[in-house]
Each structure stands twice: as structure tokens, then as C-alpha cells.
């Protein structure tokens, strides 16, 4: 059985999931304000489907955002870190002794 880890999933998958969730939420909001393709709905009707849709898409978006934050943090932890204190000055480098 293959082993899958979060680090192997591509950034494109996170972008696609976020775009789908944002699109669904935008369509939901549009259908309740100016209408969408001739359809206009009011409030959270039909119940409970409208509320479930809002919850599912919001949770999807929050999950993708948390996943991306985790990946960014993981990348920063595994990347070699260089700061001013770790640099070696040119005049302090060791040289081979003259013979």
C-alpha cells in the first residue's frame, strides 16, 4: 500500500480547492443578491441545504488555508537558515600554512 504524506500534494491541488470553494461561495452570495442565471433565492432557503453548503465551503477554504500555512512553515523550517551571525568574515577564514 503506498504511503501518502501532505508534503507530496502539489500546490496546484490547494489552489484548485480554494478556487472551487471561493467560486461556490461567490455563486451562493450572487444568487441571494442580484441573481445568477435568472435564479434568485432568499436567505438560507432551501433549508438545510443552503446552510450545509455554506458550512462545507467555508470549512474547505479554512482547511486549505491551514494546509498552505503548514506547508509554508514546514518549508521555512527545512530550508537552511543563514543570518548575520553565521557568516564567516573573509579575514577570519583559515588558510593553509605557507611552506
N, CA and C of each residue as an Amber inpcrd file, in Angstrom:
protein
   297
   0.8390000  -1.1710000   0.0000000   0.0000000   0.0000000   0.0000000
   0.8920000   1.2450000   0.0000000   0.6740000   2.1740000  -0.9280000
   1.5320000   3.3660000  -0.9910000   1.2880000   4.2810000   0.1930000
   2.3510000   4.9740000   0.5680000   2.2670000   5.9210000   1.6820000
   2.1670000   7.3350000   1.1160000   1.1390000   8.0590000   1.5350000
   0.9460000   9.4210000   1.0730000   1.1510000  10.3700000   2.2420000
   1.8770000  11.4310000   2.0010000   2.0520000  12.4390000   3.0380000
   1.6160000  13.7870000   2.4850000   1.3450000  14.7160000   3.3910000
   0.8810000  16.0510000   2.9850000   1.8960000  16.7730000   2.1150000
   3.1750000  16.4890000   2.3250000   4.1980000  17.2290000   1.5960000
   4.2600000  16.8400000   0.1220000   3.6510000  15.7250000  -0.2670000
   3.7130000  15.2880000  -1.6620000   2.6080000  15.8740000  -2.5260000
   1.5950000  16.4480000  -1.8940000   0.4980000  17.0060000  -2.6670000
   0.9310000  18.3360000  -3.2580000   0.6350000  18.5420000  -4.5130000
   1.1220000  19.7670000  -5.1730000   0.3560000  21.0150000  -4.7490000
   1.0220000  22.1070000  -4.9100000   0.4180000  23.4100000  -4.6490000
  -0.8140000  23.6120000  -5.5280000  -0.7860000  23.0650000  -6.7270000
  -1.9150000  23.2140000  -7.6480000  -3.1990000  22.6430000  -7.0580000
  -3.1120000  21.5630000  -6.3050000  -4.2940000  20.9780000  -5.6780000
  -4.8910000  21.9390000  -4.6520000  -4.0440000  22.5840000  -3.8620000
  -4.5400000  23.5500000  -2.8840000  -5.1660000  24.7550000  -3.5700000
  -4.5590000  25.2080000  -4.6440000  -5.1120000  26.3450000  -5.3920000
  -6.4650000  25.9790000  -5.9920000  -6.5780000  24.7890000  -6.5710000
  -7.8420000  24.3530000  -7.1820000  -8.9410000  24.2100000  -6.1270000
  -8.6100000  23.6640000  -4.9780000  -9.6020000  23.5060000  -3.9160000
 -10.0740000  24.8640000  -3.4120000  -9.1430000  25.7820000  -3.2170000
  -9.5120000  27.1220000  -2.7480000 -10.3560000  27.8500000  -3.7910000
  -9.9850000  27.7440000  -5.0490000 -10.7340000  28.4180000  -6.1150000
 -12.1530000  27.8560000  -6.2310000 -12.3030000  26.5560000  -6.0770000
 -13.6300000  25.9400000  -6.1310000 -14.4960000  26.4130000  -4.9740000
 -13.9180000  26.4510000  -3.7680000 -14.6690000  26.8990000  -2.5940000
 -15.0570000  28.3690000  -2.7200000 -14.1290000  29.2080000  -3.1600000
 -14.4210000  30.6350000  -3.3280000 -15.4870000  30.8220000  -4.4100000
 -15.3940000  30.0770000  -5.4960000 -16.3910000  30.1700000  -6.5570000
 -17.7810000  29.7700000  -6.0930000 -17.8520000  28.7030000  -5.3000000
 -19.1500000  28.2670000  -4.7770000 -19.7310000  29.3080000  -3.8210000
 -18.8820000  29.8760000  -2.9640000 -19.3600000  30.9130000  -2.0470000
 -19.7870000  32.1740000  -2.8020000 -19.0580000  32.5300000  -3.8380000
 -19.4320000  33.6990000  -4.6540000 -20.7580000  33.4510000  -5.3690000
 -20.9450000  32.2570000  -5.9070000 -22.2090000  31.9120000  -6.5520000
 -23.3720000  31.9310000  -5.5720000 -23.1220000  31.4440000  -4.3620000
 -24.1380000  31.4540000  -3.3090000 -24.5470000  32.8890000  -2.9910000
 -23.5510000  33.7650000  -2.8010000 -23.8380000  35.1620000  -2.4790000
 -24.5330000  35.8670000  -3.6410000 -24.1020000  35.5850000  -4.8540000
 -24.7040000  36.2230000  -6.0320000 -26.1520000  35.8040000  -6.2090000
 -26.4490000  34.5250000  -5.9830000 -27.8270000  34.0530000  -6.1590000
 -28.7730000  34.6520000  -5.1270000 -28.2220000  35.1620000  -4.0420000
 -29.0490000  35.7530000  -2.9940000 -29.0770000  37.2770000  -3.0590000
 -28.3370000  37.8720000  -3.9680000 -28.3310000  39.3380000  -4.0790000
 -28.8850000  39.7640000  -5.4300000 -28.0790000  39.7060000  -6.4740000
 -28.5110000  40.1990000  -7.7850000 -29.0860000  39.1020000  -8.6720000
 -28.9350000  37.8530000  -8.2440000 -29.4350000  36.7410000  -9.0340000
 -28.3340000  36.1590000  -9.9020000 -28.4900000  34.9150000 -10.2640000
 -27.4850000  34.2020000 -11.0430000 -28.1910000  33.3570000 -12.0940000
 -27.9940000  33.6810000 -13.3620000 -28.6210000  32.9770000 -14.4800000
 -30.1440000  32.9200000 -14.3300000 -30.7090000  34.0090000 -13.8540000
 -32.1580000  34.0820000 -13.7050000 -32.6840000  33.4900000 -12.4060000
 -31.8420000  32.9520000 -11.5710000 -32.2780000  32.3800000 -10.2940000
 -31.9790000  33.3590000  -9.1700000 -32.9500000  33.5610000  -8.3230000
 -32.7620000  34.3870000  -7.1410000 -33.3410000  33.6270000  -5.9610000
 -32.5550000  33.5400000  -4.8920000 -33.0100000  32.8360000  -3.6970000
 -32.9890000  33.8060000  -2.5350000 -33.6650000  33.4680000  -1.4750000
 -33.7730000  34.3330000  -0.3110000 -33.1990000  33.6310000   0.9140000
 -32.3610000  34.3520000   1.6690000 -31.8530000  33.8410000   2.9430000
 -31.1770000  32.4880000   2.8320000 -31.4830000  31.6300000   3.7840000
 -30.8840000  30.2910000   3.8030000 -31.8660000  29.2380000   3.2980000
 -32.6520000  29.5990000   2.3050000 -33.5870000  28.6580000   1.6910000
 -32.9660000  28.1110000   0.4260000 -33.0590000  26.8880000   0.0740000
 -33.7880000  25.8310000   0.7710000 -33.0250000  25.3540000   2.0060000
 -33.7490000  25.1180000   3.0530000 -33.1510000  24.6470000   4.3060000
 -33.1880000  23.1240000   4.3270000 -32.2430000  22.4210000   4.7880000
 -30.9740000  22.8510000   5.3620000 -29.8370000  22.8870000   4.3390000
 -30.1430000  22.6650000   3.0690000 -29.0950000  22.5670000   2.0510000
 -28.2630000  23.8370000   1.9340000 -28.8830000  24.9880000   2.0300000
 -28.1430000  26.2490000   1.8930000 -27.1410000  26.4020000   3.0240000
 -27.5580000  26.1220000   4.2360000 -26.6610000  26.2260000   5.3850000
 -25.5400000  25.1930000   5.2990000 -25.8740000  23.9880000   4.8990000
 -24.8470000  22.9440000   4.7450000 -23.8250000  23.3250000   3.6870000
 -24.2790000  23.9350000   2.6040000 -23.3690000  24.3910000   1.5620000
 -22.4190000  25.4570000   2.0830000 -22.9560000  26.4280000   2.8170000
 -22.1090000  27.4720000   3.4070000 -21.0660000  26.8790000   4.3540000
 -21.4910000  25.9690000   5.2000000 -20.5730000  25.3470000   6.1590000
 -19.4980000  24.5440000   5.4450000 -19.8910000  23.7310000   4.4670000
 -18.9310000  22.8820000   3.7520000 -17.8980000  23.7070000   2.9960000
 -18.3310000  24.7340000   2.2930000 -17.3960000  25.5400000   1.5150000
 -16.4810000  26.3710000   2.4140000 -17.0200000  26.8720000   3.5180000
 -16.1960000  27.6300000   4.4550000 -15.1550000  26.7300000   5.1090000
 -15.5650000  25.5300000   5.5300000 -14.6130000  24.5830000   6.1130000
 -13.5450000  24.1620000   5.1060000 -13.9400000  23.9880000   3.8560000
 -12.9610000  23.6510000   2.8130000 -11.9330000  24.7600000   2.6770000
 -12.3940000  25.9830000   2.6260000 -11.4890000  27.1240000   2.4830000
 -10.5640000  27.2500000   3.6940000 -11.0920000  27.0920000   4.8920000
 -10.2650000  27.1620000   6.0950000  -9.2420000  26.0340000   6.1490000
  -9.6340000  24.8410000   5.7260000  -8.7170000  23.6970000   5.7060000
  -7.5770000  23.9280000   4.7250000  -7.8960000  24.4260000   3.5470000
  -6.8620000  24.6920000   2.5430000  -5.9190000  25.7870000   3.0250000
  -6.4530000  26.8130000   3.6720000  -5.6000000  27.8880000   4.1850000
  -4.6770000  27.3680000   5.2860000  -5.1870000  26.5230000   6.1620000
  -4.3550000  25.9470000   7.2210000  -3.2940000  25.0280000   6.6300000
  -3.6640000  24.2610000   5.6170000  -2.7310000  23.3570000   4.9430000
  -1.6000000  24.1680000   4.3070000  -1.9450000  25.2570000   3.6370000
  -0.9350000  26.0880000   2.9960000  -0.0180000  26.7150000   4.0450000
  -0.5820000  27.1890000   5.1470000   0.2390000  27.7800000   6.2130000
   1.1970000  26.7340000   6.7840000   0.7150000  25.5070000   6.9560000
   1.5650000  24.4220000   7.4440000   2.7100000  24.1520000   6.4690000
   2.4100000  24.1150000   5.1870000   3.4410000  23.8480000   4.1780000
   4.4810000  24.9660000   4.1440000   4.0380000  26.2070000   4.2590000
   4.9780000  27.3360000   4.2580000   5.8790000  27.2610000   5.4780000
   5.2810000  27.0020000   6.6580000   6.0710000  26.8830000   7.8820000
   7.0580000  25.7220000   7.7930000   6.6120000  24.5890000   7.2420000
   7.4780000  23.4200000   7.0980000   8.6340000  23.7210000   6.1560000
   8.3460000  24.4490000   5.0890000   9.3880000  24.8040000   4.1250000
  10.4330000  25.7070000   4.7790000   9.9810000  26.6640000   5.5820000
  10.9150000  27.5730000   6.2520000  11.7670000  26.8450000   7.2840000
  11.2070000  25.8200000   7.9410000  11.9700000  25.0720000   8.9350000
  13.0280000  24.1790000   8.3000000  12.7510000  23.6370000   7.1170000
  13.6870000  22.7140000   6.4860000  14.7150000  23.4110000   5.6140000
  14.4810000  24.6630000   5.2780000  15.4180000  25.4200000   4.4540000
  16.6040000  25.8450000   5.3060000  17.8200000  25.7520000   4.7840000
  18.9680000  26.2200000   5.5590000  18.8020000  27.6940000   5.9030000
  19.0520000  28.0000000   7.1360000  18.8640000  29.3710000   7.6060000
  20.2240000  30.0470000   7.7360000  20.3540000  31.1860000   7.1110000
  21.5910000  31.9660000   7.1850000  21.2570000  33.3200000   7.7730000
  21.9740000  33.6810000   8.7950000  21.8060000  35.0100000   9.3370000
  23.1740000  35.6630000   9.4800000  23.1910000  36.8700000   9.9490000
  24.4400000  37.6300000  10.0230000  25.4600000  36.9680000  10.9420000
  25.0290000  36.2680000  11.9690000  25.9750000  35.6560000  12.9090000
  26.6050000  34.3930000  12.3590000  26.0250000  33.7920000  11.3400000
  26.5840000  32.5410000  10.8260000  27.5630000  32.7580000   9.6800000
  27.6950000  33.9690000   9.2290000  28.6240000  34.2390000   8.1340000
  30.0490000  34.3210000   8.6630000  30.9520000  33.8410000   7.8710000
  32.3650000  33.8870000   8.2530000  33.0040000  35.0520000   7.5240000
  33.6400000  35.9210000   8.2930000  34.2960000  37.0710000   7.6660000
  35.5010000  36.5900000   6.8740000  35.7730000  37.2960000   5.8060000
  36.8730000  36.9060000   4.9230000  38.2160000  36.9260000   5.6450000
  38.4240000  37.8590000   6.5710000  39.7150000  37.9500000   7.2550000
  39.8760000  36.9000000   8.3530000  38.8170000  36.1750000   8.6880000
  38.9070000  35.1350000   9.7050000  38.9710000  33.7260000   9.1220000
  38.9200000  33.6000000   7.8200000  38.9630000  32.2670000   7.2010000
  40.3390000  31.6580000   7.3870000  40.3330000  30.3790000   7.6130000
  41.6120000  29.6900000   7.7870000  42.2500000  29.4510000   6.4210000
  43.5210000  29.5650000   6.3940000  44.2640000  29.3300000   5.1560000
  45.2890000  28.2470000   5.4070000  45.7940000  27.7020000   4.3540000
  46.8300000  26.6840000   4.5230000  48.1460000  27.3800000   4.8530000
  48.9110000  26.7780000   5.7110000  50.1900000  27.4120000   6.1020000
  51.1710000  27.4400000   4.9220000  51.9490000  28.4920000   4.8860000
  52.9830000  28.6030000   3.8580000  54.1170000  27.6480000   4.1950000
  54.7260000  27.0610000   3.2020000  55.8560000  26.1310000   3.4250000
  57.1130000  26.7140000   2.9530000
